[in-house]
Amino acid sequence: MNGLFYIASAIAVIATFRALTGSNAVHSLLYLTVSLLASAAIFYSLGAHYIAALEAIIYAGAVMVLFLFVVMMLSYGPGQETEEKRITRPGTWAGPAVLAAILLFELVYVLIGTDLVPEDAAAHGPKAVGIALFGPYLIGVELASVLLLVGLLGAYHIGRK
Amino acid sequence: MATVPAEYALALAAVLFALGLTGVLVRRNMIYVLMSIEVMLNAAGLAFIAAGYRWAEPDGQVMFVFILTLAAAEVSVALAVIFRFFHRTGTLDLDKVGSLKG
């Protein structure tokens, strides 16, 4: 579990740096997705299994797809017809592919090693988080639902023609 | 099986937060500024997870669920604003955001 944490944190730092220093928005979003998946591996190594699943589903899945849709709809910058030719070159996606391959090796390593799942007291499954969410933090859950409704209405109102 | 020290996780959260803050301060493209804010929110959540790991409590994960909700609502509204801004001005330069009226 130590090696999982250190390798995933190195991948997260490298991918975040590459994402924030790039000039092409789509390449930066690829790097940012790899960084968020590495964050999911870090959460898993810290015993937060439920949060690792949420990070992979919501952050790396939903939020990044939202970013990609908006970037594709904007389609800013000159040379849109040469963009398709340039993005299929191997050099543009080699960096995210290498980092994602290391994460895949970590995933396989965790799956085949049965004694690698943290069994200590620091590991909290979805049951403990759910009991805490709907016990002492119930008003926070209600406020989060109101926040999501306001975000939905605000995005619809701002984004309409 | 040795466990990871919680200080290392906190140091990693600090590094990621510093990267995101540098991105907010340096970049002038609105998409990149929004991505930097996402990185900073993720680093703050990692600090909460590290705290919950240190004291063996599920409260850090509860706080991360709230941060996740906040990030989802914030990014949807901000991307709608970026969409409107680009269709009005044809640019994503943050220095021209003062022209967005009404």
Short mmCIF file of C-alpha atoms in Angstrom, two decimals:
data_model
loop_
_atom_site.label_atom_id
_atom_site.label_comp_id
_atom_site.label_asym_id
_atom_site.label_seq_id
_atom_site.Cartn_x
_atom_site.Cartn_y
_atom_site.Cartn_z
CA MET A 1 0.00 0.00 0.00
CA ASN A 2 3.00 2.28 0.51
CA GLY A 3 4.17 1.93 -3.07
CA LEU A 4 0.65 2.54 -4.35
CA PHE A 5 0.53 5.86 -2.51
CA TYR A 6 3.97 7.07 -3.60
CA ILE A 7 3.63 6.14 -7.29
CA ALA A 8 0.10 7.56 -7.49
CA SER A 9 1.17 10.82 -5.84
CA ALA A 10 4.07 11.20 -8.28
CA ILE A 11 1.66 10.62 -11.18
CA ALA A 12 -0.80 13.16 -9.70
CA VAL A 13 1.85 15.87 -9.37
CA ILE A 14 3.31 15.28 -12.86
CA ALA A 15 -0.10 15.13 -14.56
CA THR A 16 -1.36 18.24 -12.74
CA PHE A 17 1.75 20.18 -13.70
CA ARG A 18 1.44 19.14 -17.33
CA ALA A 19 -2.27 19.96 -17.33
CA LEU A 20 -1.84 23.49 -16.01
CA THR A 21 1.16 24.38 -18.19
CA GLY A 22 -0.22 23.15 -21.51
CA SER A 23 -1.59 25.30 -24.29
CA ASN A 24 -4.06 22.90 -25.91
CA ALA A 25 -7.21 22.62 -23.77
CA VAL A 26 -8.08 19.06 -24.82
CA HIS A 27 -4.58 17.75 -24.01
CA SER A 28 -4.71 19.51 -20.64
CA LEU A 29 -8.06 17.90 -19.91
CA LEU A 30 -6.59 14.46 -20.68
CA TYR A 31 -3.78 15.12 -18.21
CA LEU A 32 -6.24 16.42 -15.62
CA THR A 33 -8.34 13.26 -15.95
CA VAL A 34 -5.23 11.15 -15.32
CA SER A 35 -4.44 13.33 -12.30
CA LEU A 36 -7.91 12.81 -10.84
CA LEU A 37 -7.70 9.05 -11.37
CA ALA A 38 -4.35 9.10 -9.53
CA SER A 39 -6.12 11.00 -6.74
CA ALA A 40 -8.66 8.17 -6.61
CA ALA A 41 -5.78 5.70 -6.17
CA ILE A 42 -4.38 7.90 -3.37
CA PHE A 43 -7.74 7.90 -1.59
CA TYR A 44 -7.91 4.13 -1.91
CA SER A 45 -4.45 3.79 -0.37
CA LEU A 46 -5.56 6.06 2.51
CA GLY A 47 -8.46 3.72 3.32
CA ALA A 48 -11.26 5.85 1.80
CA HIS A 49 -12.67 3.29 -0.63
CA TYR A 50 -16.05 4.98 -1.08
CA ILE A 51 -14.45 8.35 -1.82
CA ALA A 52 -12.11 6.71 -4.34
CA ALA A 53 -15.12 5.40 -6.25
CA LEU A 54 -16.86 8.79 -6.05
CA GLU A 55 -13.73 10.56 -7.32
CA ALA A 56 -13.45 8.25 -10.34
CA ILE A 57 -17.17 8.51 -11.16
CA ILE A 58 -18.01 12.16 -10.50
CA TYR A 59 -14.73 14.07 -10.90
CA ALA A 60 -12.90 12.05 -13.56
CA GLY A 61 -16.14 11.01 -15.23
CA ALA A 62 -18.88 13.61 -15.06
CA VAL A 63 -17.00 16.87 -14.47
CA MET A 64 -14.31 16.15 -17.05
CA VAL A 65 -16.95 15.19 -19.63
CA LEU A 66 -18.66 18.52 -18.90
CA PHE A 67 -15.37 20.33 -19.50
CA LEU A 68 -14.76 18.43 -22.73
CA PHE A 69 -18.27 19.18 -24.05
CA VAL A 70 -17.85 22.90 -23.43
CA VAL A 71 -14.38 22.96 -24.99
CA MET A 72 -15.70 21.12 -28.03
CA MET A 73 -18.71 23.47 -28.30
CA LEU A 74 -16.51 26.55 -28.09
CA SER A 75 -14.07 25.32 -30.78
CA TYR A 76 -11.95 28.43 -30.43
CA GLY A 77 -8.63 29.09 -32.11
CA PRO A 78 -7.56 28.99 -35.75
CA GLY A 79 -6.91 25.90 -37.83
CA GLN A 80 -9.82 23.72 -36.83
CA GLU A 81 -9.44 21.42 -39.83
CA THR A 82 -5.78 20.62 -39.09
CA GLU A 83 -6.60 19.96 -35.43
CA GLU A 84 -8.11 16.55 -36.20
CA LYS A 85 -4.99 15.52 -38.09
CA ARG A 86 -2.69 16.73 -35.34
CA ILE A 87 -4.53 15.07 -32.47
CA THR A 88 -4.25 11.60 -34.00
CA ARG A 89 -0.43 11.81 -34.01
CA PRO A 90 1.13 9.51 -31.40
CA GLY A 91 3.16 12.24 -29.75
CA THR A 92 0.14 14.15 -28.50
CA TRP A 93 -1.39 11.37 -26.44
CA ALA A 94 1.78 9.49 -25.44
CA GLY A 95 2.17 11.34 -22.14
CA PRO A 96 -1.32 10.68 -20.75
CA ALA A 97 -1.17 7.11 -22.07
CA VAL A 98 2.08 6.34 -20.21
CA LEU A 99 0.77 7.79 -16.94
CA ALA A 100 -2.54 5.93 -17.32
CA ALA A 101 -0.64 2.68 -18.04
CA ILE A 102 1.23 3.02 -14.73
CA LEU A 103 -2.11 3.51 -12.98
CA LEU A 104 -3.42 0.39 -14.73
CA PHE A 105 -0.46 -1.62 -13.41
CA GLU A 106 -1.25 -0.36 -9.91
CA LEU A 107 -4.88 -1.40 -10.32
CA VAL A 108 -3.92 -4.92 -11.45
CA TYR A 109 -1.41 -5.13 -8.59
CA VAL A 110 -4.09 -4.24 -6.07
CA LEU A 111 -6.60 -6.66 -7.59
CA ILE A 112 -4.31 -9.71 -7.60
CA GLY A 113 -2.90 -9.09 -4.11
CA THR A 114 -5.54 -10.17 -1.63
CA ASP A 115 -3.59 -9.00 1.43
CA LEU A 116 -3.16 -5.49 0.06
CA VAL A 117 -6.58 -4.17 1.04
CA PRO A 118 -6.06 -2.09 4.20
CA GLU A 119 -7.69 -3.94 7.08
CA ASP A 120 -6.67 -1.52 9.81
CA ALA A 121 -8.90 0.90 11.68
CA ALA A 122 -8.14 3.70 9.23
CA ALA A 123 -10.22 2.06 6.51
CA HIS A 124 -13.83 3.24 6.44
CA GLY A 125 -16.27 1.68 4.03
CA PRO A 126 -19.42 3.20 2.55
CA LYS A 127 -21.46 2.06 5.57
CA ALA A 128 -19.59 4.24 8.08
CA VAL A 129 -19.69 7.24 5.72
CA GLY A 130 -23.41 6.80 5.09
CA ILE A 131 -24.21 6.51 8.80
CA ALA A 132 -22.22 9.71 9.43
CA LEU A 133 -23.87 11.48 6.47
CA PHE A 134 -27.42 10.76 7.55
CA GLY A 135 -26.76 11.08 11.27
CA PRO A 136 -24.93 14.17 12.53
CA TYR A 137 -24.50 15.70 9.05
CA LEU A 138 -28.13 15.51 7.90
CA ILE A 139 -28.57 19.29 7.62
CA GLY A 140 -25.44 19.40 5.45
CA VAL A 141 -26.98 16.88 3.06
CA GLU A 142 -30.14 19.01 2.83
CA LEU A 143 -28.07 22.13 2.12
CA ALA A 144 -26.09 20.24 -0.55
CA SER A 145 -29.35 19.27 -2.29
CA VAL A 146 -30.47 22.92 -2.27
CA LEU A 147 -27.07 23.94 -3.65
CA LEU A 148 -27.35 21.41 -6.49
CA LEU A 149 -30.86 22.64 -7.36
CA VAL A 150 -29.68 26.26 -7.44
CA GLY A 151 -26.70 25.24 -9.59
CA LEU A 152 -29.04 23.46 -12.04
CA LEU A 153 -31.37 26.47 -12.31
CA GLY A 154 -28.46 28.92 -12.57
CA ALA A 155 -26.70 26.98 -15.30
CA TYR A 156 -29.97 26.72 -17.26
CA HIS A 157 -30.76 30.41 -16.86
CA ILE A 158 -27.28 31.61 -17.82
CA GLY A 159 -26.71 29.16 -20.64
CA ARG A 160 -30.00 29.58 -22.54
CA LYS A 161 -30.10 31.57 -25.75
CA MET B 1 2.49 -3.88 6.31
CA ALA B 2 3.67 -0.34 6.91
CA THR B 3 1.15 2.43 6.47
CA VAL B 4 1.62 5.78 4.82
CA PRO B 5 2.32 8.67 7.24
CA ALA B 6 -0.48 11.21 7.23
CA GLU B 7 2.10 14.01 6.93
CA TYR B 8 3.02 12.79 3.44
CA ALA B 9 -0.59 12.98 2.32
CA LEU B 10 -0.82 16.51 3.75
CA ALA B 11 2.39 17.48 1.94
CA LEU B 12 0.99 16.11 -1.32
CA ALA B 13 -2.20 18.14 -0.77
CA ALA B 14 -0.06 21.24 -0.22
CA VAL B 15 1.89 20.63 -3.44
CA LEU B 16 -1.29 20.13 -5.48
CA PHE B 17 -2.89 23.21 -3.91
CA ALA B 18 0.20 25.30 -4.72
CA LEU B 19 0.09 24.07 -8.33
CA GLY B 20 -3.57 25.06 -8.61
CA LEU B 21 -2.98 28.46 -6.99
CA THR B 22 -0.12 29.15 -9.39
CA GLY B 23 -2.40 28.25 -12.27
CA VAL B 24 -5.09 30.65 -11.05
CA LEU B 25 -2.57 33.46 -10.68
CA VAL B 26 -0.64 32.92 -13.92
CA ARG B 27 -3.07 31.71 -16.58
CA ARG B 28 -5.37 34.14 -18.37
CA ASN B 29 -7.50 31.57 -20.19
CA MET B 30 -10.84 31.05 -18.43
CA ILE B 31 -10.88 27.30 -19.06
CA TYR B 32 -7.45 26.92 -17.44
CA VAL B 33 -8.39 29.09 -14.47
CA LEU B 34 -11.45 26.87 -13.89
CA MET B 35 -9.28 23.75 -14.14
CA SER B 36 -6.89 25.25 -11.57
CA ILE B 37 -9.80 25.89 -9.21
CA GLU B 38 -10.82 22.25 -9.60
CA VAL B 39 -7.27 21.17 -8.72
CA MET B 40 -7.35 23.37 -5.60
CA LEU B 41 -10.72 21.92 -4.50
CA ASN B 42 -9.39 18.40 -5.02
CA ALA B 43 -6.29 19.21 -2.94
CA ALA B 44 -8.47 20.57 -0.13
CA GLY B 45 -10.49 17.36 -0.21
CA LEU B 46 -7.27 15.35 -0.05
CA ALA B 47 -6.32 17.27 3.10
CA PHE B 48 -9.69 16.32 4.64
CA ILE B 49 -9.17 12.67 3.68
CA ALA B 50 -5.69 12.75 5.24
CA ALA B 51 -7.14 14.17 8.45
CA GLY B 52 -9.80 11.46 8.56
CA TYR B 53 -7.07 8.88 7.92
CA ARG B 54 -4.95 10.28 10.74
CA TRP B 55 -7.69 10.16 13.37
CA ALA B 56 -9.45 7.08 11.93
CA GLU B 57 -12.80 8.85 11.57
CA PRO B 58 -15.24 8.87 8.61
CA ASP B 59 -15.88 12.63 8.99
CA GLY B 60 -13.17 13.54 6.50
CA GLN B 61 -14.94 11.51 3.84
CA VAL B 62 -18.23 13.26 4.66
CA MET B 63 -16.50 16.60 4.12
CA PHE B 64 -15.18 15.35 0.77
CA VAL B 65 -18.72 14.47 -0.32
CA PHE B 66 -19.73 18.08 0.41
CA ILE B 67 -16.71 19.43 -1.48
CA LEU B 68 -17.64 17.20 -4.42
CA THR B 69 -21.18 18.62 -4.43
CA LEU B 70 -19.84 22.18 -4.29
CA ALA B 71 -17.40 21.51 -7.14
CA ALA B 72 -20.12 20.00 -9.36
CA ALA B 73 -22.49 22.96 -8.85
CA GLU B 74 -19.68 25.50 -9.28
CA VAL B 75 -18.30 24.00 -12.47
CA SER B 76 -21.72 23.79 -14.14
CA VAL B 77 -22.50 27.47 -13.49
CA ALA B 78 -18.96 28.59 -14.38
CA LEU B 79 -19.00 26.67 -17.67
CA ALA B 80 -22.35 28.27 -18.55
CA VAL B 81 -20.81 31.69 -17.87
CA ILE B 82 -17.77 30.81 -20.03
CA PHE B 83 -20.11 29.68 -22.82
CA ARG B 84 -22.04 32.95 -22.77
CA PHE B 85 -18.86 35.00 -22.55
CA PHE B 86 -17.28 33.29 -25.54
CA HIS B 87 -20.39 33.70 -27.68
CA ARG B 88 -20.57 37.41 -26.84
CA THR B 89 -16.90 38.36 -27.22
CA GLY B 90 -15.28 35.55 -29.20
CA THR B 91 -12.42 35.21 -26.73
CA LEU B 92 -11.62 33.49 -23.44
CA ASP B 93 -9.25 36.16 -22.12
CA LEU B 94 -9.91 36.82 -18.46
CA ASP B 95 -8.64 40.40 -18.71
CA LYS B 96 -11.64 41.30 -20.90
CA VAL B 97 -14.23 39.95 -18.46
CA GLY B 98 -15.17 43.49 -17.41
CA SER B 99 -17.12 43.88 -20.68
CA LEU B 100 -19.68 41.24 -19.62
CA LYS B 101 -22.68 43.39 -18.70
CA GLY B 102 -26.19 42.07 -18.14
#
